[in-house]
Amino acid sequence: MASSTLPGDFKPLSAIDKAQLQKKLRDIKYLIVDEKSMLGLRQLSWIDDRLREAFPNRNEEFFGGLNILLVGDFFQLPPVLQKPLYYDKEVQGVEIKGRNAYRRFDKTVFLKVAQRQRGDDQGAFRSALEELRLLQLSMESWKLLSSRVQAKLDDQEVAKFVNSLRVYATKDRVNEYNHYHLDRLGRPVIQVIAKNVGPGAAAAPDDKAGNLAKQIPVCIGARLMLTSNLWQPVGLCNGARGTVYDIAWAPGADPMRDPPCVIMREFDKYTGPIFLTTTDGRKIIPILPVDRDFLVGATLCTRTQFPLIVCYAITVHGHTTVQLFGHGWRGVSCGLGGEATYFAESQGSACWQFRRSISSENRPA
């Protein structure tokens, strides 16, 4: 069940939409909720209510009797405009229901071995991240992280990050940076407009419509990121990045009015079968539009769009929905602080993968 089936204010489903949800989830035994730190009490209450609708034979049980796994780290990003699950002061309304639902979780498993920052050579980085997580940074760790500030790196090291992903705190900074890099390509840019079905669907934000954008600026040579798991074993997973090779329309379509039917892409780490190989060795595959169902109020809507976004920069909250990081990844954190800094920098497997665009004057005591 995607977060897009949870509206801003919970409303019971219509009979038709309820029947569709019940059919969609009838064989589901486990629901895994990732990034639990970003889940608020109200949202957990909505999940509980929606699952009671989805499983009417068990609607007297929490979550409709479904097995729920909450995964994540409460020291990472908190929920937006909601009280976190661990909030221990007075709550009201649906927050009380959310707290009661959260208290039904009675088993906790701690994973204590860091898998991303492995090896003896990353011991100091692991220690720095653990201290940053607890806001108890030692002088040694502060010096280690400060060593990645741009002003302290030589020109050769800075040059390694020229094409790296930027991580910003706000959408405005992301949009500005992405627009700048698209403009630098010097190519015609088209806006791929999504097809929406249902009242209010066209106005739904991306994160409420299955992570499908209302419109995507695209041109040949643009760097785009996949926002859906299409074929994970070969690298077509949420967060996979690459470059646009070509854009094509269906026979008889008007490119001035109609959206393209396919975007031909090269992916950085794709290992599956290919559609064509260019003369310079690039492996090109087609990406097609996908459909996503979501709710506007209590009405089931659909959006059809390419599961892609421009990816010269993303927000730190955007990290929580994509798999960006791994061996060889490089990124630049720009103006982040608190939980955002810990979250962004803990995603790399080594300290050298980061460059910080500004320095912090908050030295440890």
Tab-separated table of C-alpha atoms in Angstrom:
chain	number	residue	atom	x	y	z
A	1	MET	CA	0.000	0.000	0.000
A	2	ALA	CA	1.635	3.207	-1.152
A	3	SER	CA	1.585	6.385	0.903
A	4	SER	CA	-0.400	7.878	-1.976
A	5	THR	CA	-3.435	5.897	-0.733
A	6	LEU	CA	-3.315	7.905	2.510
A	7	PRO	CA	-4.912	11.346	2.092
A	8	GLY	CA	-4.032	14.463	4.055
A	9	ASP	CA	-7.276	14.095	6.022
A	10	PHE	CA	-8.619	10.557	6.267
A	11	LYS	CA	-11.941	9.889	4.570
A	12	PRO	CA	-13.682	6.506	4.269
A	13	LEU	CA	-13.579	4.985	0.798
A	14	SER	CA	-16.607	4.737	-1.435
A	15	ALA	CA	-18.062	1.258	-1.903
A	16	ILE	CA	-16.422	0.894	-5.334
A	17	ASP	CA	-13.001	2.116	-4.215
A	18	LYS	CA	-13.158	-0.013	-1.084
A	19	ALA	CA	-13.868	-3.119	-3.159
A	20	GLN	CA	-10.904	-2.316	-5.425
A	21	LEU	CA	-8.565	-1.874	-2.434
A	22	GLN	CA	-9.768	-5.129	-0.870
A	23	LYS	CA	-9.098	-6.976	-4.119
A	24	LYS	CA	-5.647	-5.404	-4.443
A	25	LEU	CA	-4.561	-6.343	-0.903
A	26	ARG	CA	-6.405	-9.604	-0.341
A	27	ASP	CA	-3.289	-11.793	-0.675
A	28	ILE	CA	-0.987	-9.476	1.303
A	29	LYS	CA	0.273	-10.921	4.599
A	30	TYR	CA	2.938	-8.380	5.602
A	31	LEU	CA	3.165	-4.613	5.263
A	32	ILE	CA	6.673	-3.131	5.586
A	33	VAL	CA	6.841	0.567	6.471
A	34	ASP	CA	10.317	1.994	5.867
A	35	GLU	CA	11.775	5.234	7.271
A	36	LYS	CA	9.673	5.008	10.433
A	37	SER	CA	11.263	8.194	11.780
A	38	MET	CA	9.249	10.137	9.189
A	39	LEU	CA	5.961	8.455	10.128
A	40	GLY	CA	3.702	10.584	12.338
A	41	LEU	CA	1.010	9.517	14.793
A	42	ARG	CA	-1.762	10.820	12.535
A	43	GLN	CA	-0.419	8.929	9.533
A	44	LEU	CA	-0.144	5.700	11.520
A	45	SER	CA	-3.775	6.167	12.547
A	46	TRP	CA	-4.729	6.565	8.882
A	47	ILE	CA	-2.852	3.372	7.986
A	48	ASP	CA	-4.751	1.564	10.745
A	49	ASP	CA	-8.116	2.878	9.516
A	50	ARG	CA	-7.391	2.126	5.867
A	51	LEU	CA	-6.307	-1.448	6.592
A	52	ARG	CA	-9.468	-2.032	8.607
A	53	GLU	CA	-11.367	-1.099	5.436
A	54	ALA	CA	-9.151	-3.367	3.342
A	55	PHE	CA	-9.773	-6.388	5.586
A	56	PRO	CA	-13.430	-6.109	6.704
A	57	ASN	CA	-13.495	-9.584	8.267
A	58	ARG	CA	-10.858	-8.412	10.758
A	59	ASN	CA	-11.812	-4.763	11.091
A	60	GLU	CA	-11.977	-4.978	14.895
A	61	GLU	CA	-8.234	-5.685	15.001
A	62	PHE	CA	-5.463	-3.123	14.713
A	63	PHE	CA	-4.317	-2.779	11.075
A	64	GLY	CA	-7.040	-5.177	9.977
A	65	GLY	CA	-5.058	-8.059	11.465
A	66	LEU	CA	-2.204	-7.536	8.980
A	67	ASN	CA	1.392	-8.123	10.086
A	68	ILE	CA	3.204	-4.772	10.193
A	69	LEU	CA	6.980	-4.237	10.181
A	70	LEU	CA	8.305	-0.764	11.013
A	71	VAL	CA	11.865	-0.263	9.781
A	72	GLY	CA	14.205	2.649	10.347
A	73	ASP	CA	16.088	4.817	12.813
A	74	PHE	CA	14.398	7.441	14.981
A	75	PHE	CA	17.603	9.508	14.938
A	76	GLN	CA	17.042	10.317	11.269
A	77	LEU	CA	14.587	12.748	9.653
A	78	PRO	CA	11.403	13.473	11.688
A	79	PRO	CA	7.893	13.639	10.186
A	80	VAL	CA	6.756	16.857	8.533
A	81	LEU	CA	4.037	18.735	10.458
A	82	GLN	CA	3.213	15.667	12.559
A	83	LYS	CA	4.190	14.310	15.950
A	84	PRO	CA	6.663	11.400	15.751
A	85	LEU	CA	5.717	7.932	16.944
A	86	TYR	CA	7.803	8.291	20.115
A	87	TYR	CA	6.087	11.557	21.171
A	88	ASP	CA	5.317	11.193	24.882
A	89	LYS	CA	3.379	14.380	25.686
A	90	GLU	CA	-0.347	15.046	25.430
A	91	VAL	CA	-1.999	14.217	22.108
A	92	GLN	CA	-5.510	14.704	20.757
A	93	GLY	CA	-7.965	13.205	18.276
A	94	VAL	CA	-6.541	10.811	15.722
A	95	GLU	CA	-3.123	11.155	17.348
A	96	ILE	CA	-4.501	9.178	20.293
A	97	LYS	CA	-5.547	6.429	17.880
A	98	GLY	CA	-2.102	6.522	16.305
A	99	ARG	CA	-0.412	6.208	19.694
A	100	ASN	CA	-2.633	3.268	20.640
A	101	ALA	CA	-1.789	1.579	17.334
A	102	TYR	CA	1.948	2.181	17.846
A	103	ARG	CA	1.796	0.664	21.320
A	104	ARG	CA	0.636	-2.593	19.750
A	105	PHE	CA	4.186	-3.127	18.486
A	106	ASP	CA	5.779	-5.291	21.157
A	107	LYS	CA	8.875	-6.740	19.484
A	108	THR	CA	12.030	-4.871	18.458
A	109	VAL	CA	15.061	-6.174	16.575
A	110	PHE	CA	18.267	-4.090	16.682
A	111	LEU	CA	20.676	-4.366	13.749
A	112	LYS	CA	24.025	-3.347	15.216
A	113	VAL	CA	26.512	-4.106	12.433
A	114	ALA	CA	27.008	-1.291	9.910
A	115	GLN	CA	26.865	-2.795	6.422
A	116	ARG	CA	27.393	0.379	4.401
A	117	GLN	CA	30.566	1.649	6.122
A	118	ARG	CA	32.415	-1.646	6.396
A	119	GLY	CA	36.126	-2.280	6.850
A	120	ASP	CA	38.812	-1.192	9.271
A	121	ASP	CA	39.718	1.775	7.076
A	122	GLN	CA	36.278	3.305	7.726
A	123	GLY	CA	36.389	2.927	11.516
A	124	ALA	CA	36.862	6.655	12.116
A	125	PHE	CA	33.989	7.483	9.739
A	126	ARG	CA	31.696	5.007	11.519
A	127	SER	CA	32.582	6.575	14.863
A	128	ALA	CA	31.910	10.061	13.511
A	129	LEU	CA	28.493	9.033	12.214
A	130	GLU	CA	27.534	7.425	15.518
A	131	GLU	CA	28.550	10.573	17.377
A	132	LEU	CA	26.725	12.786	14.883
A	133	ARG	CA	23.651	10.609	15.318
A	134	LEU	CA	23.659	11.348	19.062
A	135	LEU	CA	24.720	15.008	18.634
A	136	GLN	CA	27.849	14.234	20.665
A	137	LEU	CA	30.569	14.959	18.129
A	138	SER	CA	34.145	14.640	19.404
A	139	MET	CA	36.945	16.934	18.273
A	140	GLU	CA	38.520	14.088	16.265
A	141	SER	CA	35.285	13.378	14.407
A	142	TRP	CA	34.624	17.064	13.822
A	143	LYS	CA	38.056	17.381	12.237
A	144	LEU	CA	37.380	14.328	10.035
A	145	LEU	CA	34.059	15.654	8.722
A	146	SER	CA	35.424	19.194	8.396
A	147	SER	CA	38.197	17.848	6.190
A	148	ARG	CA	35.570	17.326	3.473
A	149	VAL	CA	34.564	21.007	3.361
A	150	GLN	CA	35.212	22.341	-0.142
A	151	ALA	CA	37.512	25.128	1.080
A	152	LYS	CA	39.897	22.509	2.481
A	153	LEU	CA	40.083	20.343	-0.653
A	154	ASP	CA	42.534	20.827	-3.484
A	155	ASP	CA	41.333	21.607	-7.001
A	156	GLN	CA	41.855	18.029	-8.185
A	157	GLU	CA	39.644	16.628	-5.424
A	158	VAL	CA	36.952	19.264	-5.955
A	159	ALA	CA	36.931	18.453	-9.683
A	160	LYS	CA	35.883	14.873	-8.884
A	161	PHE	CA	32.525	16.237	-7.711
A	162	VAL	CA	31.701	18.408	-10.727
A	163	ASN	CA	28.998	15.996	-11.936
A	164	SER	CA	27.991	14.692	-8.510
A	165	LEU	CA	24.478	14.789	-7.129
A	166	ARG	CA	23.738	17.819	-4.930
A	167	VAL	CA	21.631	17.404	-1.788
A	168	TYR	CA	19.720	20.538	-0.752
A	169	ALA	CA	17.360	21.284	2.110
A	170	THR	CA	14.657	22.976	-0.007
A	171	LYS	CA	12.825	22.275	-3.254
A	172	ASP	CA	13.485	25.811	-4.472
A	173	ARG	CA	17.252	25.250	-4.378
A	174	VAL	CA	16.820	21.894	-6.127
A	175	ASN	CA	14.663	23.377	-8.888
A	176	GLU	CA	17.112	26.250	-9.390
A	177	TYR	CA	20.103	23.913	-9.682
A	178	ASN	CA	18.315	21.467	-12.002
A	179	HIS	CA	17.102	24.304	-14.249
A	180	TYR	CA	20.623	25.723	-14.458
A	181	HIS	CA	22.071	22.411	-15.651
A	182	LEU	CA	19.308	21.746	-18.174
A	183	ASP	CA	19.861	25.224	-19.594
A	184	ARG	CA	23.604	24.570	-19.895
A	185	LEU	CA	22.917	21.635	-22.232
A	186	GLY	CA	21.761	24.093	-24.897
A	187	ARG	CA	19.100	21.714	-26.234
A	188	PRO	CA	15.332	22.093	-26.721
A	189	VAL	CA	13.479	21.003	-23.577
A	190	ILE	CA	9.972	19.530	-23.610
A	191	GLN	CA	7.609	19.330	-20.652
A	192	VAL	CA	6.179	15.815	-20.450
A	193	ILE	CA	2.736	16.318	-18.925
A	194	ALA	CA	1.161	13.458	-16.980
A	195	LYS	CA	-2.221	12.013	-17.913
A	196	ASN	CA	-4.574	12.177	-14.913
A	197	VAL	CA	-7.909	10.438	-14.397
A	198	GLY	CA	-10.252	11.431	-11.585
A	199	PRO	CA	-11.386	14.694	-9.965
A	200	GLY	CA	-8.457	16.504	-8.377
A	201	ALA	CA	-5.874	14.103	-9.819
A	202	ALA	CA	-4.107	16.734	-11.922
A	203	ALA	CA	-3.414	18.885	-8.855
A	204	ALA	CA	-2.087	16.042	-6.694
A	205	PRO	CA	1.592	16.510	-5.721
A	206	ASP	CA	4.127	13.912	-6.795
A	207	ASP	CA	4.419	12.250	-3.385
A	208	LYS	CA	0.649	11.718	-3.266
A	209	ALA	CA	0.491	10.251	-6.787
A	210	GLY	CA	2.794	7.259	-6.580
A	211	ASN	CA	5.936	9.394	-7.010
A	212	LEU	CA	4.907	10.331	-10.535
A	213	ALA	CA	5.558	13.967	-11.432
A	214	LYS	CA	2.852	16.228	-12.813
A	215	GLN	CA	5.335	17.254	-15.495
A	216	ILE	CA	8.951	16.416	-16.304
A	217	PRO	CA	11.355	18.674	-18.224
A	218	VAL	CA	13.248	16.406	-20.619
A	219	CYS	CA	15.829	16.878	-23.341
A	220	ILE	CA	18.503	14.779	-25.013
A	221	GLY	CA	21.524	14.630	-22.746
A	222	ALA	CA	19.580	15.366	-19.543
A	223	ARG	CA	20.394	13.449	-16.371
A	224	LEU	CA	17.278	11.711	-15.076
A	225	MET	CA	16.611	9.420	-12.133
A	226	LEU	CA	14.265	6.449	-12.021
A	227	THR	CA	11.605	6.699	-9.288
A	228	SER	CA	10.245	3.167	-9.502
A	229	ASN	CA	11.564	-0.377	-9.151
A	230	LEU	CA	11.154	-1.713	-12.690
A	231	TRP	CA	13.721	-4.536	-12.673
A	232	GLN	CA	15.913	-4.439	-9.591
A	233	PRO	CA	18.300	-7.362	-10.312
A	234	VAL	CA	19.696	-5.578	-13.394
A	235	GLY	CA	19.841	-2.092	-11.904
A	236	LEU	CA	16.490	-0.580	-12.908
A	237	CYS	CA	15.622	0.376	-9.352
A	238	ASN	CA	14.340	3.425	-7.545
A	239	GLY	CA	17.230	5.909	-7.642
A	240	ALA	CA	19.018	4.578	-10.752
A	241	ARG	CA	20.499	7.461	-12.735
A	242	GLY	CA	21.480	7.949	-16.335
A	243	THR	CA	21.280	10.089	-19.463
A	244	VAL	CA	18.579	10.623	-22.095
A	245	TYR	CA	19.674	9.317	-25.510
A	246	ASP	CA	16.507	9.990	-27.517
A	247	ILE	CA	12.786	10.751	-27.241
A	248	ALA	CA	10.118	9.214	-29.496
A	249	TRP	CA	6.408	9.598	-30.205
A	250	ALA	CA	3.819	7.117	-31.428
A	251	PRO	CA	3.040	7.092	-35.183
A	252	GLY	CA	0.639	9.912	-36.003
A	253	ALA	CA	1.217	11.743	-32.719
A	254	ASP	CA	1.811	15.486	-32.663
A	255	PRO	CA	5.032	16.213	-30.717
A	256	MET	CA	3.765	19.743	-30.037
A	257	ARG	CA	0.679	18.456	-28.191
A	258	ASP	CA	1.100	14.791	-27.340
A	259	PRO	CA	3.452	13.295	-24.747
A	260	PRO	CA	6.183	10.957	-26.019
A	261	CYS	CA	5.562	7.216	-25.866
A	262	VAL	CA	9.127	6.247	-24.965
A	263	ILE	CA	12.294	7.812	-23.578
A	264	MET	CA	15.478	6.031	-24.613
A	265	ARG	CA	17.950	5.979	-21.734
A	266	GLU	CA	21.467	5.017	-20.819
A	267	PHE	CA	21.743	3.969	-17.143
A	268	ASP	CA	24.991	4.245	-15.226
A	269	LYS	CA	24.890	0.768	-13.679
A	270	TYR	CA	22.485	-1.237	-15.843
A	271	THR	CA	23.497	-4.878	-16.414
A	272	GLY	CA	20.519	-6.343	-18.286
A	273	PRO	CA	19.679	-6.877	-21.969
A	274	ILE	CA	19.969	-3.855	-24.235
A	275	PHE	CA	17.862	-2.409	-27.023
A	276	LEU	CA	20.781	-0.922	-28.945
A	277	THR	CA	24.461	-0.118	-28.538
A	278	THR	CA	25.754	3.202	-29.855
A	279	THR	CA	28.940	3.548	-31.880
A	280	ASP	CA	30.700	4.828	-28.766
A	281	GLY	CA	29.579	1.820	-26.712
A	282	ARG	CA	26.646	3.236	-24.760
A	283	LYS	CA	23.930	0.709	-23.878
A	284	ILE	CA	20.469	2.110	-24.550
A	285	ILE	CA	17.134	0.801	-23.261
A	286	PRO	CA	13.555	2.126	-23.504
A	287	ILE	CA	11.607	3.503	-20.538
A	288	LEU	CA	7.822	3.576	-20.895
A	289	PRO	CA	5.113	5.412	-18.932
A	290	VAL	CA	3.561	3.635	-15.934
A	291	ASP	CA	0.195	3.914	-14.164
A	292	ARG	CA	-0.212	4.645	-10.453
A	293	ASP	CA	-3.447	4.613	-8.450
A	294	PHE	CA	-3.910	7.061	-5.574
A	295	LEU	CA	-6.632	8.742	-3.563
A	296	VAL	CA	-7.908	12.291	-3.661
A	297	GLY	CA	-10.142	12.430	-0.630
A	298	ALA	CA	-12.037	9.160	-0.900
A	299	THR	CA	-11.901	8.968	-4.714
A	300	LEU	CA	-9.552	6.587	-6.482
A	301	CYS	CA	-7.553	8.358	-9.201
A	302	THR	CA	-4.877	7.349	-11.712
A	303	ARG	CA	-1.811	9.109	-13.064
A	304	THR	CA	0.138	7.955	-16.142
A	305	GLN	CA	3.676	9.291	-16.444
A	306	PHE	CA	7.293	8.277	-16.949
A	307	PRO	CA	8.767	7.250	-13.560
A	308	LEU	CA	11.565	9.807	-13.921
A	309	ILE	CA	12.795	13.084	-12.432
A	310	VAL	CA	15.653	15.444	-13.268
A	311	CYS	CA	18.524	14.552	-10.941
A	312	TYR	CA	21.325	17.082	-10.877
A	313	ALA	CA	20.057	17.803	-7.361
A	314	ILE	CA	17.419	16.456	-4.973
A	315	THR	CA	16.141	17.370	-1.509
A	316	VAL	CA	17.375	15.544	1.548
A	317	HIS	CA	13.813	14.279	2.093
A	318	GLY	CA	13.918	12.905	-1.449
A	319	HIS	CA	16.673	10.571	-0.290
A	320	THR	CA	14.180	8.635	1.780
A	321	THR	CA	12.339	7.426	-1.321
A	322	VAL	CA	15.249	6.399	-3.520
A	323	GLN	CA	18.237	4.067	-3.416
A	324	LEU	CA	21.050	6.423	-4.364
A	325	PHE	CA	24.057	5.261	-2.542
A	326	GLY	CA	26.645	2.565	-2.850
A	327	HIS	CA	30.230	1.872	-3.781
A	328	GLY	CA	31.701	4.665	-5.857
A	329	TRP	CA	28.875	7.096	-5.118
A	330	ARG	CA	29.792	10.765	-4.684
A	331	GLY	CA	27.615	13.549	-3.380
A	332	VAL	CA	27.686	17.142	-2.185
A	333	SER	CA	25.696	18.156	0.903
A	334	CYS	CA	24.637	21.796	0.722
A	335	GLY	CA	23.451	23.742	3.751
A	336	LEU	CA	22.107	20.797	5.740
A	337	GLY	CA	21.972	20.532	9.511
A	338	GLY	CA	20.851	18.341	12.390
A	339	GLU	CA	19.117	15.108	11.416
A	340	ALA	CA	19.458	16.035	7.727
A	341	THR	CA	23.253	16.110	7.943
A	342	TYR	CA	23.387	12.786	9.760
A	343	PHE	CA	20.987	11.189	7.303
A	344	ALA	CA	22.747	12.432	4.168
A	345	GLU	CA	26.283	11.627	5.278
A	346	SER	CA	25.388	8.213	6.719
A	347	GLN	CA	24.312	7.052	3.249
A	348	GLY	CA	27.839	6.817	1.858
A	349	SER	CA	30.185	3.913	2.421
A	350	ALA	CA	33.270	6.103	2.909
A	351	CYS	CA	34.104	9.627	4.031
A	352	TRP	CA	35.785	10.467	0.705
A	353	GLN	CA	32.438	10.147	-1.067
A	354	PHE	CA	31.291	13.483	0.359
A	355	ARG	CA	32.058	17.097	-0.202
A	356	ARG	CA	30.393	19.674	2.011
A	357	SER	CA	29.692	22.963	0.278
A	358	ILE	CA	29.794	25.030	3.471
A	359	SER	CA	31.696	24.723	6.704
A	360	SER	CA	30.139	24.561	10.146
A	361	GLU	CA	31.265	26.838	12.939
A	362	ASN	CA	29.620	24.621	15.563
A	363	ARG	CA	32.678	22.978	16.957
A	364	PRO	CA	32.243	20.321	19.646
A	365	ALA	CA	32.757	21.311	23.233
